[in-house]
Coordinates of C-alpha atoms in Angstrom, one line a residue:
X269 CA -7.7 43.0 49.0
X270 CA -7.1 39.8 50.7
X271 CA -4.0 38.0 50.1
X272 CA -5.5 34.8 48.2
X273 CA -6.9 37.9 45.6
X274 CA -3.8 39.8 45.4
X275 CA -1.5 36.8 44.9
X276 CA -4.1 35.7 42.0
X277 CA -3.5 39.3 40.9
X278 CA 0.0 39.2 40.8
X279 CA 0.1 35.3 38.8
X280 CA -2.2 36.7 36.2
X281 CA 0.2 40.0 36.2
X282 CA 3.6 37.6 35.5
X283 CA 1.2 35.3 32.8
X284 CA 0.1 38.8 30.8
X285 CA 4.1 40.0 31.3
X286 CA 5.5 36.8 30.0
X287 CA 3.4 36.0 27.1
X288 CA 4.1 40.3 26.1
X289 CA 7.8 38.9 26.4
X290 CA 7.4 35.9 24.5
X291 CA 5.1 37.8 21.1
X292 CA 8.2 40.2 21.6
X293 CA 10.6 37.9 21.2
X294 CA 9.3 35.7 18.6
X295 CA 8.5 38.9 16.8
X296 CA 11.7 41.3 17.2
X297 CA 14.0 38.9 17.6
X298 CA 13.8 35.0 16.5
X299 CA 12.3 35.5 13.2
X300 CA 15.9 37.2 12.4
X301 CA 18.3 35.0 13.7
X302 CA 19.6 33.6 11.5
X303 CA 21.4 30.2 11.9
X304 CA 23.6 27.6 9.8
X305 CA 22.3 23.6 10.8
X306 CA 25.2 21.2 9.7
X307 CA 24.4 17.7 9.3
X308 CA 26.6 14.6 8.3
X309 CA 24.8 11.7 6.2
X310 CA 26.1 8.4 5.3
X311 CA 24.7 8.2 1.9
X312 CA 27.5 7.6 -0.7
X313 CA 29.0 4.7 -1.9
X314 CA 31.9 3.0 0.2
X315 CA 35.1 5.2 -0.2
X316 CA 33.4 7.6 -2.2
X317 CA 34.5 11.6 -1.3
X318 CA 32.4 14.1 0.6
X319 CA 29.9 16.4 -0.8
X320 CA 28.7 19.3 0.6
X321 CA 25.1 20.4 -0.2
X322 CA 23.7 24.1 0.9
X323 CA 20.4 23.9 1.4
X324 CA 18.3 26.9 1.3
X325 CA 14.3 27.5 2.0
X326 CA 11.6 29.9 2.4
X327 CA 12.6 32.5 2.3
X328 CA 9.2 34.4 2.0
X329 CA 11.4 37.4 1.3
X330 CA 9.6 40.9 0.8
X331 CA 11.3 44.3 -0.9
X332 CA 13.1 45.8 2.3
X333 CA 14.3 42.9 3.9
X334 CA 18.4 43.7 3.6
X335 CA 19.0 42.0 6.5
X336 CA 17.8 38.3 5.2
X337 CA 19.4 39.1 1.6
X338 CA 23.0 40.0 3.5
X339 CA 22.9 36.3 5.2
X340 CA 22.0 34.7 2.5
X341 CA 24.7 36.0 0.1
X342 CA 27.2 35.5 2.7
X343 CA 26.8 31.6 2.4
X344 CA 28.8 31.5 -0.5
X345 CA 31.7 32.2 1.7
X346 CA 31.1 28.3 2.8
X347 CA 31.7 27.2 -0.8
X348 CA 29.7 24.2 -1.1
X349 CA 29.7 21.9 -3.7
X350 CA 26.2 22.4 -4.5
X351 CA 23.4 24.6 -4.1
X352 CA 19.4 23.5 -3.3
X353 CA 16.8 26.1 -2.9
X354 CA 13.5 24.2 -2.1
X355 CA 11.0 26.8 -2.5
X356 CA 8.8 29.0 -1.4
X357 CA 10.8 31.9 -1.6
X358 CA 8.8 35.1 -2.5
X359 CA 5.8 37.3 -0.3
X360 CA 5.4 40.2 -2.3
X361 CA 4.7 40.6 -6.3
X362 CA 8.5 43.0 -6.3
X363 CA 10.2 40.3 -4.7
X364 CA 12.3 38.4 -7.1
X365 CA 14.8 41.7 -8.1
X366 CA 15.8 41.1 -4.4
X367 CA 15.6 37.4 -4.1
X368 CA 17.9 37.1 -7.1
X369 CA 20.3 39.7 -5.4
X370 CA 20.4 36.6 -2.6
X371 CA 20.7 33.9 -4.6
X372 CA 23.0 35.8 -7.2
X373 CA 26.5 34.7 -5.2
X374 CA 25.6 31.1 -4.7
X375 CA 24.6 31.3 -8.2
X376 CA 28.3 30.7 -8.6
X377 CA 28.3 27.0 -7.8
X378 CA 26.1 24.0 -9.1
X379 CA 22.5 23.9 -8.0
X380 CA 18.7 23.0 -8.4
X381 CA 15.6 24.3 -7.7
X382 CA 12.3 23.2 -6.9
X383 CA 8.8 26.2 -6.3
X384 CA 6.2 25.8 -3.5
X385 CA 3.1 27.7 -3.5
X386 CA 4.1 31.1 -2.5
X387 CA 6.1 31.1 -5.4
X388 CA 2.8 30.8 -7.4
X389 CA 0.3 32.7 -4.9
X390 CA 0.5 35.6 -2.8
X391 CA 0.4 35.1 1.3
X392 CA -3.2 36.0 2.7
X393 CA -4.4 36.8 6.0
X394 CA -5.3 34.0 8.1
X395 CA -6.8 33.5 11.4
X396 CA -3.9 32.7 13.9
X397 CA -6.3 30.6 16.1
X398 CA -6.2 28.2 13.0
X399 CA -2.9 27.5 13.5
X400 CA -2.8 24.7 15.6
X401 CA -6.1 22.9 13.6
X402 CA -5.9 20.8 10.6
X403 CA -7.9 23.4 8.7
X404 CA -4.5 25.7 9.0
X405 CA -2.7 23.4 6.4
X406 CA -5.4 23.8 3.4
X407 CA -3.6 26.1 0.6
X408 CA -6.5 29.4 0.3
X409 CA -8.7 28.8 -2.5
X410 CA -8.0 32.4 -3.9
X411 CA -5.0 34.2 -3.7
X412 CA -3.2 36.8 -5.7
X413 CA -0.6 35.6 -8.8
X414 CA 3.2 36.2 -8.0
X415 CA 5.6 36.3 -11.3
X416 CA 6.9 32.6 -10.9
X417 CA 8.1 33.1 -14.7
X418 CA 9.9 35.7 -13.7
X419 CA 11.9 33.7 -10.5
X420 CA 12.1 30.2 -13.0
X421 CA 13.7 32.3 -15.5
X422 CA 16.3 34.1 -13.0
X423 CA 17.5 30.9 -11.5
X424 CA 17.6 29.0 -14.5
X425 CA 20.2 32.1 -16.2
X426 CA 22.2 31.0 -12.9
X427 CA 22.4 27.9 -14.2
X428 CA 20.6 25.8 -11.9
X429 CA 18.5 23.0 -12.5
X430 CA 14.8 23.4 -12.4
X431 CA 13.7 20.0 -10.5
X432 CA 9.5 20.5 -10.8
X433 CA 7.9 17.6 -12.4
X434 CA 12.0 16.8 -13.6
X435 CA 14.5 13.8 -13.6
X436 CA 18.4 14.7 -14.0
X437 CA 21.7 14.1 -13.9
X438 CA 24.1 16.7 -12.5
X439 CA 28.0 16.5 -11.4
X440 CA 28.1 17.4 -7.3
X441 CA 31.5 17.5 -6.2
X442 CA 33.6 14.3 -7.8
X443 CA 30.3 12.5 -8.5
X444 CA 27.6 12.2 -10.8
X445 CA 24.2 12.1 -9.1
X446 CA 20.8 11.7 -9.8
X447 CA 18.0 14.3 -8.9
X448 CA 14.5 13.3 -9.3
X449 CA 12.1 16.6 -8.0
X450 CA 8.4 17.9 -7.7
X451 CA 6.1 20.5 -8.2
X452 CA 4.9 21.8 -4.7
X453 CA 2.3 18.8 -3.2
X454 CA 0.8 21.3 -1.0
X455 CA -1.3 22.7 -4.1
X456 CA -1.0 19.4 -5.6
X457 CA 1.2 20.2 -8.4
X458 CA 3.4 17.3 -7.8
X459 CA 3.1 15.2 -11.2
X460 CA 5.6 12.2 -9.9
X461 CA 4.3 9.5 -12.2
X462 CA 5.7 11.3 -15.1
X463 CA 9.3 11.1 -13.7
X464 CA 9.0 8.0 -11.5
X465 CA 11.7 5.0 -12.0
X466 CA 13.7 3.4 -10.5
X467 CA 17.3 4.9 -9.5
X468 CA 19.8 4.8 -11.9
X469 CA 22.8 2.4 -10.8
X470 CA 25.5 4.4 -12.6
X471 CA 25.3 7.8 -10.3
X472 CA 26.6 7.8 -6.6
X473 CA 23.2 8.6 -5.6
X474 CA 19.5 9.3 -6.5
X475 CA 18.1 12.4 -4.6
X476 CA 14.7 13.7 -4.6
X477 CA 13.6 17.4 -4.3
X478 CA 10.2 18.6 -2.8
X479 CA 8.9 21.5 -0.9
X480 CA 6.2 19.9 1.1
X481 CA 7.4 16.9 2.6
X482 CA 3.8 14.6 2.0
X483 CA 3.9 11.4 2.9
X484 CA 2.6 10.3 -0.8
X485 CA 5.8 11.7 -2.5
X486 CA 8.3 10.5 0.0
X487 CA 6.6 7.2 -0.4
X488 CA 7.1 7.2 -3.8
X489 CA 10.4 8.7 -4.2
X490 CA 11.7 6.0 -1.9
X491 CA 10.3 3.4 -2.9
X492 CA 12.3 4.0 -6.4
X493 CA 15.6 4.0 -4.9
X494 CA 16.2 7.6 -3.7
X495 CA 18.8 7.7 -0.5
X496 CA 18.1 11.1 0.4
X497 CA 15.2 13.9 -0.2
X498 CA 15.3 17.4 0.3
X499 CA 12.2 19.3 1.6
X500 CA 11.2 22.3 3.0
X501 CA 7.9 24.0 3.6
X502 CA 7.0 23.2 7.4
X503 CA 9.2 26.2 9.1
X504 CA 10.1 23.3 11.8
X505 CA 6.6 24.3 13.2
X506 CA 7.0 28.2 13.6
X507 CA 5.7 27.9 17.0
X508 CA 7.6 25.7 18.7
X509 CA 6.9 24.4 22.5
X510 CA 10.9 24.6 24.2
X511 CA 12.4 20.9 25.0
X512 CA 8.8 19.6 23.1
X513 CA 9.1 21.1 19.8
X514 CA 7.3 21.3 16.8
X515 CA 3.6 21.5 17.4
X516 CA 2.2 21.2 13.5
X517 CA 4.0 20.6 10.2
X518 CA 1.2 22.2 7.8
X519 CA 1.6 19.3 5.3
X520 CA 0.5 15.1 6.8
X521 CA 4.4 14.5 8.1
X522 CA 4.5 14.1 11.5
X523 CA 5.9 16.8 13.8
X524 CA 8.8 14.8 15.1
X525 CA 10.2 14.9 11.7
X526 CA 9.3 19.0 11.1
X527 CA 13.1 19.8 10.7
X528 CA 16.2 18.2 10.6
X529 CA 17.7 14.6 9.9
X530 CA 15.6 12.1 9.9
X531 CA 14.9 8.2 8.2
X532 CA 12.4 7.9 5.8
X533 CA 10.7 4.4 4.2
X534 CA 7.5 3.7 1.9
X535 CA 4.6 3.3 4.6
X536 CA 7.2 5.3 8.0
X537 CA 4.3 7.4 8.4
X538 CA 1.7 4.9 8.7
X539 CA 0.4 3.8 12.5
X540 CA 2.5 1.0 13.3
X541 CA 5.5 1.5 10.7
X542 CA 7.9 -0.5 13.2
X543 CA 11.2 -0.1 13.2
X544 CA 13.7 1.6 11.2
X545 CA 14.7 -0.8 8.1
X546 CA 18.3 -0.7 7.6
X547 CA 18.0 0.4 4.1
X548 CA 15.8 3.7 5.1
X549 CA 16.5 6.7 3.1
X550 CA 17.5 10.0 5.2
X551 CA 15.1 12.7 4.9
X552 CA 16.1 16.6 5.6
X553 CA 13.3 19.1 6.2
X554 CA 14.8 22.4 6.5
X555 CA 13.0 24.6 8.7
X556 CA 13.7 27.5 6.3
X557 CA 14.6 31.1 6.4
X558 CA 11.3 33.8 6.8
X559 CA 7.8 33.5 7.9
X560 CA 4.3 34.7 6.3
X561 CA 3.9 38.6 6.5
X562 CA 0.8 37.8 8.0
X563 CA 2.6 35.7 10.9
X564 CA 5.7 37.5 11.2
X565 CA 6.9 35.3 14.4
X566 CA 8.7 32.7 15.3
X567 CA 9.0 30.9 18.8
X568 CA 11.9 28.2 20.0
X569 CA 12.7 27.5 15.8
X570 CA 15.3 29.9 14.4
X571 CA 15.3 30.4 11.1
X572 CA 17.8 28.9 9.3
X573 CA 20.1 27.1 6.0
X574 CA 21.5 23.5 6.4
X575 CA 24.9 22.6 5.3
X576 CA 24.5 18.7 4.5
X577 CA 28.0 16.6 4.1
X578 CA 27.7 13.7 2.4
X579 CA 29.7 10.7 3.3
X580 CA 30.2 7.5 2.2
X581 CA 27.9 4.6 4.2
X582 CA 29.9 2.5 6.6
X583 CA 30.8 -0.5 4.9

């Protein structure tokens, strides 16, 4: 073999060896560590005390997975002052005796609720090389029934606030604020006109709930005074691309806002938005906790919670 062939040989060789390494990885390894985000936002009214939000999301959890149900429980060691859990949290029809064993400790503080799709629907096979296609984000048209009634009913005997299609007022820390949520826009169950309006001006803030982040409800949320929404849903892309990041969001938000902190303002998404108004609302997609069954990898995205603080706005 001539050396031109056998150094071909032994680039294809490393290539093969490193993606093996990488499905390995993503597979064995990523998918279950776990990590804590923390995040400080200026949202509160001048002087106004901290808050501390735990923020928890798709889970995806499945009978036999101790490991993701140990984690989560142990977050009530961080004693927030409240408690989110933005959907999406069951795979399997016997998952909710186990998510509820999760949830059951952070149970012990305040919190709301909003569901996403595979808290309705079963996860189905899909073709991986859909993944990275807009054809990837369209919710199956059939799909097996999970017991939602069962999960609604669970965390509501915690106590927490069922925020699907719902306007509220809850107490979070020393303050009384607002929470405005949706049904899950990725199977368009979000109902906002029957709860839209604008923020009330007695409460230290009005915050919005979704588990998709689409660009209609954020709009529209915003646009009524909300200072900060909670979302899930996107897994921060799954597949990340290192020092790049998120390659698709599965919902019409734009990668660079897949996970984390971000601004958010009616039209942000739009070509051309310009720049940031100085009123913008803060946006926090979580990039959540488990993956499909079906795609049981992640790449250059650990899973994760978010521990928000919220702190007053610089005067």
């Amino acid at each position: 073999m001539d050396p031109l062939a056998r150094t071909a040989l032994r680039t294809a060789g490393g290539l093969v060896g490193a993606g093996v390494a990488a499905v390995a990885y993503a597979g064995l390894v990523e998918r279950t560590w776990f990590t804590l985000r923390r995040f400080t936002v200026p949202v509160l009214p001048a002087g106004a005390a901290p808050v501390r939000i735990l923020q928890v999301s798709d889970l995806h959890l499945t009978p036999g997975q101790r490991k993701k149900v140990e984690w989560v429980r142990s977050l009530a060691g961080l004693r927030p002052d409240f408690v989110v859990n933005s959907g999406d949290n069951l795979a399997h029809v016997d998952a909710v005796p186990p998510l509820l064993r999760a949830m059951e400790p952070l149970m012990e503080f305040p919190g709301a609720f909003v569901l996403g799709s595979n808290d309705y629907f079963a996860p189905v096979p899909k073709n991986p090389a859909r993944y990275l296609t807009r054809g990837y984000a369209k919710a199956p048209k059939i799909r097996g029934d999970l017991p939602v009634g069962e999960l609604v009913e669970g965390l509501g005997a915690g106590g927490w606030a069922d925020l699907d299609n719902a306007r509220t007022v809850v107490e979070m820390g020393e303050h009384r604020v607002e929470l405005v949520g949706v049904d899950d826009p990725h199977v368009q169950f979000d109902r906002y006109h029957e709860v839209a309006g604008s923020a009330r001006d007695d409460v230290a803030l009005t915050m919005g709930l979704v588990h998709a982040p689409y660009q209609r409800v954020l709009d529209a949320m915003v646009a009524d005074g909300a200072g900060l929404v909670l979302a899930g849903h996107t897994h921060g892309g799954q597949l990340a691309v290192p020092l790049y990041g998120a390659l698709v969001t599965n919902c019409d938000l734009d990668t660079g806002r897949a996970k984390g902190v971000s601004r958010w303002w009616p039209g942000a998404g739009r070509p051309g938005a310009g720049g940031t108004p100085e009123d913008a609302a803060w946006l926090h997609v979580s990039a959540g906790l488990g993956t499909s069954p079906y795609a049981p990898v992640r790449f250059a995205c650990r899973p994760e919670a978010t521990l928000l603080t919220l702190v007053a706005r610089e005067s």
